[in-house]
Amino acid sequence: MKQSRRNFLKFAGLSAAGLCIAPTAVMASGGSSGGAQYEVNSNHLQAKRWAMVVDTRKLNTEEAIEALAETCHHIHNVPSIDSNQDIKWLWSGTYGEVFPEQENNFPSEAQEKRRFPLLCNHCEHPSCVRVCPTKATFVRPDGIVAMDYHRCIGCRYCMAACPYGSRSFNFMDPRPHLDMDNINKKFPTRMRGVVEKCNFCVERLAVGEMPACAEESGGAIVFGDLQDPDSNVRKALRENFTIRRKPAAGTEPGVYYII
Amino acid sequence: MHYGGKIITGLVIFLGLVSMPFWFNIGGSYEEPKVELPKNAKVCVAPTQDMRTNHMKLLDEWRDMALREGKRTYISAKGDKYTISLQNTCMQCHTSKEQFCDKCHVDASVTPYCWDCHVPPKEAK
Ligand code: SF4
Ligand code: SF4
Ligand code: SF4
C-alpha cells in the first residue's frame, strides 16, 4: 500500500501523543510502593510558623555561644576546618557585625562587650530560595527554610543572595575534618560541592524534640509558633523589645533578638 | 562500483570492531552475586523481588518524603511502620555495606553516591 503523506502525519502525531502519555501511565500504575503509605511521625512537633527569640541579656558571651555551637555542630556532623573554608551553622558576632544598619557611634559599654549568636534566620521571604535554580533550598509549610542536599548543585547563588551570610559551602570533602569515630551516627555528613546551614533542627522536631541550642540555652533561647498568640515566642515578643537583623533586606527573619 | 572491494572490506572490519564487546562475551556465564542476608530480621519493608528491582525507586521516594514532605514514617503494604532512613533503618538489618550493597553494585558497575553522605555501618575487620 502506498503511504500518503496525510496518513504518515496522522500516524506520527499519534505516536508522539503516545510517547507523552506513556511515562505518566507507567508511573501511575507502577512505582515501588504498591499499597505502601507515608505519614508524619506521631510524636512530631508542629507549628504554622516556627520562630526563635534570643535573649541577648542572658546569652552574650563568646564561651556560652561557642558551647551551643559545639553541640549543634556535633549533632549535625559539621566539620571544623581551620581556614576560611570552615563550615558554620551557629556562630557569634559583635553588635556592629550583627546589626550593621542599627549601629550607634557611641554604644553602651554592655553592648560593646556583648557577642550575639548568629544562625540562619529562616526568613519568611527568603532570598536564598528565590534564586535557587534547582529548588534544593525551599520553604516548608511550617516556615523552616530547608536544604535538600540531594539536589544541590553547588552553584552558590543562595550564598550570594542571603544577606546574612548564613550559608557555608563545602569546598572539600568534610569527612577528613570530622572525627569519624565520634560523629553522630544518626545524622549524615555532607559531600563536597554542596551548601549547608542551620536547619532549625527539623530532624529533632520530627521526633518531638526542641532544637538543641534552644534546649541547652537554659531559657535564653525560646523556640515556638509565631502564629499562635499563646505561644512562648509570642509571649517573649509581647513582653520585650526585640529587633531583627537587616530589616531593609525585606526577608522578614524568623529570629528575634531581645536587646 | 569502482572501489567496491575496498568499501566492503572496510565495512566488514568496521562492523567487526564495533561488535567486539559481543564477541568477547560469547560463551561467558553470569553468576548472580551472593549477598549476605540479615541475620536479625526476616522481613524487609517490601517483598524481596520488589526490593531487588525497585529499591532505588523506593529510596528516591523515601528521601523526598522525609526531607521535602516531612513524612518520616513509612507504612508498608503489610501495614508495618518503619522510620524512613537509609542510615538508621535499612542499615540496621543490612549491617554490612560490603557484603550487601557493594556485592551487586560492583558486579553491575554502578556507583551510587549514597555513601558520600550517609554513614555506612563500620565493617568488621
Ligand atoms: S538567613 Fe539567609 S539562608 Fe537563612 S532563610 Fe534567610 S536568606 Fe535564606
Ligand atoms: S548552591 Fe545549592 S542550594 Fe544554593 S542555590 Fe545552588 S543549588 Fe540551590
Ligand atoms: S536550631 Fe538546631 S541547627 Fe539551628 S543552630 Fe540551633 S541547634 Fe543548630
mmCIF file of C-alpha atoms and ligand atoms in Angstrom:
data_model
loop_
_atom_site.group_PDB
_atom_site.id
_atom_site.type_symbol
_atom_site.label_atom_id
_atom_site.label_comp_id
_atom_site.label_asym_id
_atom_site.label_seq_id
_atom_site.Cartn_x
_atom_site.Cartn_y
_atom_site.Cartn_z
ATOM 1 C CA MET A 1 0.000 0.000 0.000
ATOM 2 C CA LYS A 2 1.218 3.399 -0.839
ATOM 3 C CA GLN A 3 1.660 5.638 2.223
ATOM 4 C CA SER A 4 0.116 9.015 1.663
ATOM 5 C CA ARG A 5 1.700 11.972 3.333
ATOM 6 C CA ARG A 6 -1.542 12.539 5.191
ATOM 7 C CA ASN A 7 -1.520 9.028 6.636
ATOM 8 C CA PHE A 8 2.089 9.314 7.651
ATOM 9 C CA LEU A 9 1.438 12.558 9.521
ATOM 10 C CA LYS A 10 -1.580 11.090 11.304
ATOM 11 C CA PHE A 11 0.484 8.148 12.466
ATOM 12 C CA ALA A 12 3.392 10.329 13.550
ATOM 13 C CA GLY A 13 1.030 12.508 15.568
ATOM 14 C CA LEU A 14 -0.495 9.526 17.311
ATOM 15 C CA SER A 15 2.890 8.063 18.223
ATOM 16 C CA ALA A 16 4.051 11.382 19.627
ATOM 17 C CA ALA A 17 0.911 11.620 21.751
ATOM 18 C CA GLY A 18 1.526 8.071 22.921
ATOM 19 C CA LEU A 19 5.065 8.940 23.960
ATOM 20 C CA CYS A 20 3.736 11.808 26.027
ATOM 21 C CA ILE A 21 1.157 9.721 27.832
ATOM 22 C CA ALA A 22 3.160 6.538 28.344
ATOM 23 C CA PRO A 23 5.575 7.718 31.055
ATOM 24 C CA THR A 24 2.784 9.107 33.249
ATOM 25 C CA ALA A 25 0.717 5.963 32.736
ATOM 26 C CA VAL A 26 3.703 3.839 33.722
ATOM 27 C CA MET A 27 4.340 5.955 36.775
ATOM 28 C CA ALA A 28 0.737 5.854 37.848
ATOM 29 C CA SER A 29 0.446 2.110 37.541
ATOM 30 C CA GLY A 30 3.876 1.011 38.710
ATOM 31 C CA GLY A 31 6.055 2.611 41.321
ATOM 32 C CA SER A 32 7.809 0.813 44.101
ATOM 33 C CA SER A 33 5.267 1.329 46.808
ATOM 34 C CA GLY A 34 2.410 -0.965 45.854
ATOM 35 C CA GLY A 35 -0.029 -0.229 48.647
ATOM 36 C CA ALA A 36 2.501 1.482 50.906
ATOM 37 C CA GLN A 37 1.815 4.832 52.523
ATOM 38 C CA TYR A 38 3.640 7.689 54.179
ATOM 39 C CA GLU A 39 2.737 9.754 57.216
ATOM 40 C CA VAL A 40 4.295 12.216 59.620
ATOM 41 C CA ASN A 41 5.704 10.750 62.828
ATOM 42 C CA SER A 42 3.049 10.516 65.515
ATOM 43 C CA ASN A 43 5.212 12.395 68.039
ATOM 44 C CA HIS A 44 6.434 15.187 65.784
ATOM 45 C CA LEU A 45 6.106 18.847 66.820
ATOM 46 C CA GLN A 46 4.017 21.013 64.535
ATOM 47 C CA ALA A 47 3.633 24.742 64.060
ATOM 48 C CA LYS A 48 2.275 27.145 61.479
ATOM 49 C CA ARG A 49 5.497 29.167 61.562
ATOM 50 C CA TRP A 50 8.480 28.195 63.671
ATOM 51 C CA ALA A 51 10.462 31.115 65.088
ATOM 52 C CA MET A 52 13.144 31.839 67.657
ATOM 53 C CA VAL A 53 13.648 34.574 70.231
ATOM 54 C CA VAL A 54 17.159 35.032 71.599
ATOM 55 C CA ASP A 55 17.552 36.865 74.894
ATOM 56 C CA THR A 56 20.912 38.556 74.476
ATOM 57 C CA ARG A 57 20.779 39.810 78.073
ATOM 58 C CA LYS A 58 21.285 36.212 79.139
ATOM 59 C CA LEU A 59 23.267 34.785 76.237
ATOM 60 C CA ASN A 60 26.061 37.109 75.196
ATOM 61 C CA THR A 61 29.498 35.671 75.862
ATOM 62 C CA GLU A 62 31.768 34.041 73.336
ATOM 63 C CA GLU A 63 32.104 30.922 75.543
ATOM 64 C CA ALA A 64 28.373 30.399 76.061
ATOM 65 C CA ILE A 65 27.610 30.737 72.360
ATOM 66 C CA GLU A 66 30.589 28.555 71.467
ATOM 67 C CA ALA A 67 29.255 25.811 73.743
ATOM 68 C CA LEU A 68 25.893 25.845 71.960
ATOM 69 C CA ALA A 69 27.636 25.854 68.590
ATOM 70 C CA GLU A 70 29.669 22.856 69.619
ATOM 71 C CA THR A 71 26.537 20.887 70.451
ATOM 72 C CA CYS A 72 24.861 21.942 67.220
ATOM 73 C CA HIS A 73 27.910 21.128 65.131
ATOM 74 C CA HIS A 74 28.396 17.791 66.847
ATOM 75 C CA ILE A 75 24.850 16.502 66.328
ATOM 76 C CA HIS A 76 24.837 17.658 62.710
ATOM 77 C CA ASN A 77 28.342 16.460 61.878
ATOM 78 C CA VAL A 78 29.534 19.934 60.907
ATOM 79 C CA PRO A 79 33.310 19.796 60.411
ATOM 80 C CA SER A 80 35.665 22.357 61.811
ATOM 81 C CA ILE A 81 38.187 23.345 59.164
ATOM 82 C CA ASP A 82 40.950 25.671 60.258
ATOM 83 C CA SER A 83 40.776 28.091 57.331
ATOM 84 C CA ASN A 84 38.392 30.406 55.521
ATOM 85 C CA GLN A 85 36.702 27.274 54.149
ATOM 86 C CA ASP A 86 35.228 26.458 57.557
ATOM 87 C CA ILE A 87 31.579 25.420 57.836
ATOM 88 C CA LYS A 88 29.295 27.057 60.395
ATOM 89 C CA TRP A 89 25.674 26.610 61.431
ATOM 90 C CA LEU A 90 25.802 28.635 64.637
ATOM 91 C CA TRP A 91 28.424 31.277 65.405
ATOM 92 C CA SER A 92 28.772 34.670 67.065
ATOM 93 C CA GLY A 93 29.445 38.291 66.166
ATOM 94 C CA THR A 94 29.648 41.756 67.660
ATOM 95 C CA TYR A 95 26.725 44.160 67.672
ATOM 96 C CA GLY A 96 28.133 46.025 64.677
ATOM 97 C CA GLU A 97 28.542 42.818 62.691
ATOM 98 C CA VAL A 98 25.071 41.558 63.528
ATOM 99 C CA PHE A 99 23.074 44.784 63.198
ATOM 100 C CA PRO A 100 25.153 46.927 60.820
ATOM 101 C CA GLU A 101 22.244 49.227 59.973
ATOM 102 C CA GLN A 102 21.339 49.868 63.589
ATOM 103 C CA GLU A 103 24.816 50.694 64.849
ATOM 104 C CA ASN A 104 25.384 53.724 67.006
ATOM 105 C CA ASN A 105 28.525 55.837 67.143
ATOM 106 C CA PHE A 106 28.672 55.802 70.971
ATOM 107 C CA PRO A 107 27.429 52.390 72.104
ATOM 108 C CA SER A 108 26.884 51.462 75.741
ATOM 109 C CA GLU A 109 29.661 49.548 77.458
ATOM 110 C CA ALA A 110 27.464 46.475 77.863
ATOM 111 C CA GLN A 111 26.563 46.474 74.195
ATOM 112 C CA GLU A 112 30.148 46.925 73.134
ATOM 113 C CA LYS A 113 31.286 43.849 75.048
ATOM 114 C CA ARG A 114 28.483 41.514 74.098
ATOM 115 C CA ARG A 115 28.630 38.816 71.480
ATOM 116 C CA PHE A 116 25.462 37.812 69.634
ATOM 117 C CA PRO A 117 24.578 34.321 68.402
ATOM 118 C CA LEU A 118 24.059 34.017 64.656
ATOM 119 C CA LEU A 119 22.352 31.377 62.573
ATOM 120 C CA CYS A 120 20.100 31.074 59.542
ATOM 121 C CA ASN A 121 17.051 33.282 60.159
ATOM 122 C CA HIS A 122 14.599 31.003 58.359
ATOM 123 C CA CYS A 123 13.182 34.082 56.697
ATOM 124 C CA GLU A 124 9.594 34.481 55.628
ATOM 125 C CA HIS A 125 10.658 35.817 52.241
ATOM 126 C CA PRO A 126 13.999 34.040 51.848
ATOM 127 C CA SER A 127 16.072 35.396 49.004
ATOM 128 C CA CYS A 128 18.112 32.172 49.044
ATOM 129 C CA VAL A 129 15.033 30.201 47.991
ATOM 130 C CA ARG A 130 14.078 32.657 45.293
ATOM 131 C CA VAL A 131 17.382 32.298 43.470
ATOM 132 C CA CYS A 132 17.956 28.553 43.854
ATOM 133 C CA PRO A 133 17.676 27.082 40.343
ATOM 134 C CA THR A 134 17.069 23.505 41.500
ATOM 135 C CA LYS A 135 14.756 24.133 44.466
ATOM 136 C CA ALA A 136 17.321 22.365 46.617
ATOM 137 C CA THR A 137 16.555 25.025 49.187
ATOM 138 C CA PHE A 138 12.871 25.512 49.869
ATOM 139 C CA VAL A 139 10.373 26.681 52.473
ATOM 140 C CA ARG A 140 8.466 24.024 54.348
ATOM 141 C CA PRO A 141 4.826 24.655 55.246
ATOM 142 C CA ASP A 142 5.939 25.280 58.855
ATOM 143 C CA GLY A 143 8.228 28.129 57.774
ATOM 144 C CA ILE A 144 11.537 26.317 58.043
ATOM 145 C CA VAL A 145 13.893 27.043 55.168
ATOM 146 C CA ALA A 146 15.313 23.613 54.459
ATOM 147 C CA MET A 147 18.087 22.214 52.307
ATOM 148 C CA ASP A 148 17.827 19.083 50.191
ATOM 149 C CA TYR A 149 21.468 18.146 49.735
ATOM 150 C CA HIS A 150 20.468 15.532 47.154
ATOM 151 C CA ARG A 151 19.512 18.285 44.758
ATOM 152 C CA CYS A 152 22.079 20.968 45.496
ATOM 153 C CA ILE A 153 24.363 21.524 42.512
ATOM 154 C CA GLY A 154 26.697 23.853 44.376
ATOM 155 C CA CYS A 155 26.082 26.915 42.215
ATOM 156 C CA ARG A 156 26.151 29.086 45.378
ATOM 157 C CA TYR A 157 23.520 31.547 44.129
ATOM 158 C CA CYS A 158 21.904 31.164 47.545
ATOM 159 C CA MET A 159 25.094 32.259 49.279
ATOM 160 C CA ALA A 160 25.239 35.380 47.143
ATOM 161 C CA ALA A 161 21.562 36.053 47.831
ATOM 162 C CA CYS A 162 21.493 35.542 51.614
ATOM 163 C CA PRO A 163 22.005 38.964 53.237
ATOM 164 C CA TYR A 164 23.146 37.327 56.484
ATOM 165 C CA GLY A 165 25.993 35.058 55.355
ATOM 166 C CA SER A 166 24.169 32.131 56.888
ATOM 167 C CA ARG A 167 25.360 29.550 54.422
ATOM 168 C CA SER A 168 28.603 27.653 54.048
ATOM 169 C CA PHE A 169 29.980 25.864 51.040
ATOM 170 C CA ASN A 170 31.767 22.526 51.182
ATOM 171 C CA PHE A 171 34.870 23.282 49.176
ATOM 172 C CA MET A 172 36.223 19.844 50.067
ATOM 173 C CA ASP A 173 35.072 16.503 51.386
ATOM 174 C CA PRO A 174 34.178 17.268 55.025
ATOM 175 C CA ARG A 175 34.895 13.759 56.324
ATOM 176 C CA PRO A 176 38.674 14.123 56.755
ATOM 177 C CA HIS A 177 37.872 17.075 59.041
ATOM 178 C CA LEU A 178 35.476 15.099 61.203
ATOM 179 C CA ASP A 179 36.397 12.664 63.916
ATOM 180 C CA MET A 180 34.640 9.814 62.128
ATOM 181 C CA ASP A 181 34.724 7.614 65.258
ATOM 182 C CA ASN A 182 32.785 10.178 67.260
ATOM 183 C CA ILE A 183 30.302 11.550 64.758
ATOM 184 C CA ASN A 184 26.564 11.409 65.320
ATOM 185 C CA LYS A 185 25.741 8.133 63.564
ATOM 186 C CA LYS A 186 22.075 9.084 63.264
ATOM 187 C CA PHE A 187 22.772 12.068 61.008
ATOM 188 C CA PRO A 188 24.508 12.054 57.614
ATOM 189 C CA THR A 189 27.568 14.078 56.705
ATOM 190 C CA ARG A 190 27.693 16.180 53.549
ATOM 191 C CA MET A 191 29.644 15.718 50.338
ATOM 192 C CA ARG A 192 31.971 18.083 48.528
ATOM 193 C CA GLY A 193 30.209 20.723 46.454
ATOM 194 C CA VAL A 194 27.013 21.343 48.428
ATOM 195 C CA VAL A 195 25.907 24.296 50.524
ATOM 196 C CA GLU A 196 24.721 23.844 54.106
ATOM 197 C CA LYS A 197 23.286 25.807 57.018
ATOM 198 C CA CYS A 198 21.265 25.561 60.239
ATOM 199 C CA ASN A 199 18.078 23.567 59.639
ATOM 200 C CA PHE A 200 16.185 24.669 62.804
ATOM 201 C CA CYS A 201 16.722 21.047 63.899
ATOM 202 C CA VAL A 202 13.952 19.626 61.668
ATOM 203 C CA GLU A 203 15.181 16.123 62.428
ATOM 204 C CA ARG A 204 14.642 16.767 66.150
ATOM 205 C CA LEU A 205 11.222 18.388 65.702
ATOM 206 C CA ALA A 206 10.247 15.281 63.715
ATOM 207 C CA VAL A 207 10.776 13.123 66.803
ATOM 208 C CA GLY A 208 9.245 15.513 69.311
ATOM 209 C CA GLU A 209 12.371 17.311 70.483
ATOM 210 C CA MET A 210 13.159 21.022 70.575
ATOM 211 C CA PRO A 211 16.167 22.464 68.718
ATOM 212 C CA ALA A 212 19.376 21.580 70.522
ATOM 213 C CA CYS A 213 20.563 25.168 71.010
ATOM 214 C CA ALA A 214 17.218 26.215 72.498
ATOM 215 C CA GLU A 215 17.206 23.212 74.802
ATOM 216 C CA GLU A 216 20.749 23.854 76.019
ATOM 217 C CA SER A 217 20.496 27.606 76.381
ATOM 218 C CA GLY A 218 18.889 27.487 79.809
ATOM 219 C CA GLY A 219 15.957 29.606 78.714
ATOM 220 C CA ALA A 220 17.941 32.230 76.815
ATOM 221 C CA ILE A 221 16.582 30.935 73.506
ATOM 222 C CA VAL A 222 12.876 30.269 73.135
ATOM 223 C CA PHE A 223 11.501 28.419 70.160
ATOM 224 C CA GLY A 224 7.853 28.187 69.175
ATOM 225 C CA ASP A 225 4.965 29.005 66.885
ATOM 226 C CA LEU A 226 4.870 32.629 65.752
ATOM 227 C CA GLN A 227 1.297 32.305 64.507
ATOM 228 C CA ASP A 228 -0.042 31.102 67.823
ATOM 229 C CA PRO A 229 -0.801 34.132 70.078
ATOM 230 C CA ASP A 230 -0.409 31.966 73.194
ATOM 231 C CA SER A 231 2.983 30.513 72.277
ATOM 232 C CA ASN A 232 6.134 31.163 74.265
ATOM 233 C CA VAL A 233 7.732 33.132 71.425
ATOM 234 C CA ARG A 234 4.748 35.456 71.178
ATOM 235 C CA LYS A 235 4.846 35.915 74.946
ATOM 236 C CA ALA A 236 8.557 36.801 74.787
ATOM 237 C CA LEU A 237 7.901 39.225 71.910
ATOM 238 C CA ARG A 238 5.000 40.836 73.773
ATOM 239 C CA GLU A 239 6.989 41.410 76.926
ATOM 240 C CA ASN A 240 10.304 42.590 75.498
ATOM 241 C CA PHE A 241 11.728 44.984 72.980
ATOM 242 C CA THR A 242 13.180 42.982 70.120
ATOM 243 C CA ILE A 243 14.948 43.690 66.868
ATOM 244 C CA ARG A 244 15.721 41.591 63.824
ATOM 245 C CA ARG A 245 18.738 41.608 61.546
ATOM 246 C CA LYS A 246 18.888 43.857 58.471
ATOM 247 C CA PRO A 247 15.216 44.812 58.192
ATOM 248 C CA ALA A 248 15.971 46.729 54.992
ATOM 249 C CA ALA A 249 16.688 43.454 53.188
ATOM 250 C CA GLY A 250 12.976 42.692 53.422
ATOM 251 C CA THR A 251 13.391 38.983 54.071
ATOM 252 C CA GLU A 252 11.423 39.017 57.359
ATOM 253 C CA PRO A 253 13.756 36.930 59.542
ATOM 254 C CA GLY A 254 12.299 34.379 61.938
ATOM 255 C CA VAL A 255 14.978 35.003 64.575
ATOM 256 C CA TYR A 256 14.325 37.873 67.013
ATOM 257 C CA TYR A 257 16.840 39.399 69.427
ATOM 258 C CA ILE A 258 15.932 40.835 72.819
ATOM 259 C CA ILE A 259 18.494 43.574 73.390
ATOM 260 C CA MET B 1 31.253 0.184 -8.199
ATOM 261 C CA HIS B 2 34.719 1.405 -8.723
ATOM 262 C CA TYR B 3 36.020 0.887 -5.195
ATOM 263 C CA GLY B 4 33.516 -1.882 -4.293
ATOM 264 C CA GLY B 5 36.103 -4.284 -2.903
ATOM 265 C CA LYS B 6 37.755 -1.742 -0.640
ATOM 266 C CA ILE B 7 34.467 -0.384 0.630
ATOM 267 C CA ILE B 8 33.156 -3.813 1.547
ATOM 268 C CA THR B 9 36.392 -4.860 3.260
ATOM 269 C CA GLY B 10 36.317 -1.596 5.174
ATOM 270 C CA LEU B 11 32.740 -2.149 6.242
ATOM 271 C CA VAL B 12 33.471 -5.683 7.442
ATOM 272 C CA ILE B 13 36.421 -4.510 9.520
ATOM 273 C CA PHE B 14 34.367 -1.658 10.948
ATOM 274 C CA LEU B 15 31.455 -3.898 11.944
ATOM 275 C CA GLY B 16 33.874 -6.386 13.462
ATOM 276 C CA LEU B 17 35.442 -3.696 15.622
ATOM 277 C CA VAL B 18 32.132 -2.204 16.695
ATOM 278 C CA SER B 19 30.721 -5.564 17.728
ATOM 279 C CA MET B 20 33.900 -6.613 19.523
ATOM 280 C CA PRO B 21 32.367 -6.500 23.025
ATOM 281 C CA PHE B 22 29.743 -9.007 21.922
ATOM 282 C CA TRP B 23 32.328 -11.439 20.523
ATOM 283 C CA PHE B 24 34.336 -11.243 23.710
ATOM 284 C CA ASN B 25 31.332 -12.047 25.834
ATOM 285 C CA ILE B 26 30.111 -15.040 23.882
ATOM 286 C CA GLY B 27 30.187 -18.141 25.983
ATOM 287 C CA GLY B 28 30.762 -16.273 29.261
ATOM 288 C CA SER B 29 28.308 -17.021 32.025
ATOM 289 C CA TYR B 30 26.820 -14.599 34.556
ATOM 290 C CA GLU B 31 26.709 -15.656 38.126
ATOM 291 C CA GLU B 32 24.341 -13.896 40.455
ATOM 292 C CA PRO B 33 26.263 -12.222 43.271
ATOM 293 C CA LYS B 34 25.783 -13.803 46.685
ATOM 294 C CA VAL B 35 24.593 -11.095 49.033
ATOM 295 C CA GLU B 36 24.671 -11.562 52.773
ATOM 296 C CA LEU B 37 21.130 -11.535 54.134
ATOM 297 C CA PRO B 38 20.361 -10.076 57.548
ATOM 298 C CA LYS B 39 20.562 -12.459 60.485
ATOM 299 C CA ASN B 40 18.421 -10.398 62.799
ATOM 300 C CA ALA B 41 15.407 -9.822 60.534
ATOM 301 C CA LYS B 42 13.085 -11.975 58.461
ATOM 302 C CA VAL B 43 11.012 -9.402 56.610
ATOM 303 C CA CYS B 44 12.009 -6.313 54.667
ATOM 304 C CA VAL B 45 9.876 -3.206 54.152
ATOM 305 C CA ALA B 46 8.671 -4.738 50.872
ATOM 306 C CA PRO B 47 8.803 -8.227 49.280
ATOM 307 C CA THR B 48 12.271 -9.397 48.195
ATOM 308 C CA GLN B 49 11.595 -9.328 44.456
ATOM 309 C CA ASP B 50 10.151 -5.849 44.736
ATOM 310 C CA MET B 51 13.194 -4.644 46.653
ATOM 311 C CA ARG B 52 15.537 -6.282 44.170
ATOM 312 C CA THR B 53 14.067 -4.430 41.206
ATOM 313 C CA ASN B 54 12.828 -1.256 42.853
ATOM 314 C CA HIS B 55 14.958 -0.423 45.899
ATOM 315 C CA MET B 56 16.424 2.598 44.142
ATOM 316 C CA LYS B 57 12.973 3.947 43.377
ATOM 317 C CA LEU B 58 11.874 3.350 46.939
ATOM 318 C CA LEU B 59 14.932 5.134 48.322
ATOM 319 C CA ASP B 60 14.308 8.031 45.969
ATOM 320 C CA GLU B 61 10.718 8.220 47.208
ATOM 321 C CA TRP B 62 11.887 7.966 50.807
ATOM 322 C CA ARG B 63 14.277 10.857 50.569
ATOM 323 C CA ASP B 64 11.627 13.130 49.090
ATOM 324 C CA MET B 65 9.053 12.064 51.653
ATOM 325 C CA ALA B 66 11.332 12.526 54.659
ATOM 326 C CA LEU B 67 13.146 15.665 53.614
ATOM 327 C CA ARG B 68 10.672 17.569 51.489
ATOM 328 C CA GLU B 69 7.256 16.397 52.687
ATOM 329 C CA GLY B 70 8.300 15.855 56.288
ATOM 330 C CA LYS B 71 6.642 12.426 56.320
ATOM 331 C CA ARG B 72 9.141 10.212 58.072
ATOM 332 C CA THR B 73 7.009 7.165 58.808
ATOM 333 C CA TYR B 74 6.559 4.514 56.144
ATOM 334 C CA ILE B 75 3.618 2.120 56.340
ATOM 335 C CA SER B 76 4.360 -0.957 54.262
ATOM 336 C CA ALA B 77 1.778 -2.775 52.190
ATOM 337 C CA LYS B 78 1.538 -5.214 55.099
ATOM 338 C CA GLY B 79 0.711 -2.409 57.494
ATOM 339 C CA ASP B 80 4.015 -2.361 59.410
ATOM 340 C CA LYS B 81 5.507 1.026 60.321
ATOM 341 C CA TYR B 82 9.112 1.966 59.670
ATOM 342 C CA THR B 83 11.149 5.109 60.190
ATOM 343 C CA ILE B 84 12.284 6.398 56.831
ATOM 344 C CA SER B 85 16.072 6.354 56.930
ATOM 345 C CA LEU B 86 18.742 4.656 54.865
ATOM 346 C CA GLN B 87 21.324 5.068 57.584
ATOM 347 C CA ASN B 88 19.155 4.244 60.601
ATOM 348 C CA THR B 89 16.587 1.782 59.274
ATOM 349 C CA CYS B 90 17.958 -0.076 56.214
ATOM 350 C CA MET B 91 21.441 -0.416 57.646
ATOM 351 C CA GLN B 92 20.194 -1.750 60.994
ATOM 352 C CA CYS B 93 19.366 -5.035 59.253
ATOM 353 C CA HIS B 94 21.843 -4.890 56.394
ATOM 354 C CA THR B 95 24.751 -4.334 58.723
ATOM 355 C CA SER B 96 27.426 -4.718 56.078
ATOM 356 C CA LYS B 97 27.625 -2.435 53.085
ATOM 357 C CA GLU B 98 30.442 -4.546 51.622
ATOM 358 C CA GLN B 99 28.566 -7.823 51.920
ATOM 359 C CA PHE B 100 25.214 -6.488 50.774
ATOM 360 C CA CYS B 101 25.098 -3.252 48.774
ATOM 361 C CA ASP B 102 28.518 -3.488 47.160
ATOM 362 C CA LYS B 103 28.048 -7.095 46.017
ATOM 363 C CA CYS B 104 25.577 -6.187 43.286
ATOM 364 C CA HIS B 105 26.705 -2.636 42.690
ATOM 365 C CA VAL B 106 30.254 -3.758 41.924
ATOM 366 C CA ASP B 107 29.035 -6.508 39.597
ATOM 367 C CA ALA B 108 26.720 -4.156 37.777
ATOM 368 C CA SER B 109 29.296 -1.355 37.725
ATOM 369 C CA VAL B 110 27.016 1.183 39.328
ATOM 370 C CA THR B 111 28.433 3.551 41.904
ATOM 371 C CA PRO B 112 25.611 5.341 43.680
ATOM 372 C CA TYR B 113 26.847 8.239 45.779
ATOM 373 C CA CYS B 114 24.632 7.495 48.789
ATOM 374 C CA TRP B 115 27.704 6.816 50.914
ATOM 375 C CA ASP B 116 29.275 10.188 50.247
ATOM 376 C CA CYS B 117 26.883 11.490 52.906
ATOM 377 C CA HIS B 118 25.113 8.610 54.615
ATOM 378 C CA VAL B 119 27.397 6.836 57.011
ATOM 379 C CA PRO B 120 27.591 3.087 56.406
ATOM 380 C CA PRO B 121 27.941 0.788 59.423
ATOM 381 C CA LYS B 122 31.521 0.064 60.454
ATOM 382 C CA GLU B 123 32.851 -3.020 58.690
ATOM 383 C CA ALA B 124 34.326 -5.665 60.988
ATOM 384 C CA LYS B 125 37.962 -6.082 60.057
HETATM 385 S S1 SF4 C 1 19.004 33.748 56.667
HETATM 386 FE FE1 SF4 C 1 19.787 33.587 54.586
HETATM 387 S S2 SF4 C 1 19.914 31.383 54.252
HETATM 388 FE FE2 SF4 C 1 18.561 31.669 56.002
HETATM 389 S S3 SF4 C 1 16.490 31.770 55.112
HETATM 390 FE FE3 SF4 C 1 17.214 33.883 55.302
HETATM 391 S S4 SF4 C 1 18.089 34.319 53.288
HETATM 392 FE FE4 SF4 C 1 17.932 32.095 53.430
HETATM 393 S S1 SF4 C 2 24.142 26.097 45.850
HETATM 394 FE FE1 SF4 C 2 22.563 24.506 46.026
HETATM 395 S S2 SF4 C 2 21.020 25.349 47.425
HETATM 396 FE FE2 SF4 C 2 22.323 27.063 46.754
HETATM 397 S S3 SF4 C 2 21.261 27.953 45.012
HETATM 398 FE FE3 SF4 C 2 22.711 26.450 44.151
HETATM 399 S S4 SF4 C 2 21.548 24.530 44.040
HETATM 400 FE FE4 SF4 C 2 20.368 25.916 45.353
HETATM 401 S S1 SF4 C 3 18.327 25.383 65.583
HETATM 402 FE FE1 SF4 C 3 19.421 23.440 65.557
HETATM 403 S S2 SF4 C 3 20.574 23.513 63.650
HETATM 404 FE FE2 SF4 C 3 19.969 25.629 64.086
HETATM 405 S S3 SF4 C 3 21.675 26.467 65.260
HETATM 406 FE FE3 SF4 C 3 20.208 25.669 66.767
HETATM 407 S S4 SF4 C 3 20.983 23.592 67.164
HETATM 408 FE FE4 SF4 C 3 21.940 24.270 65.251
#
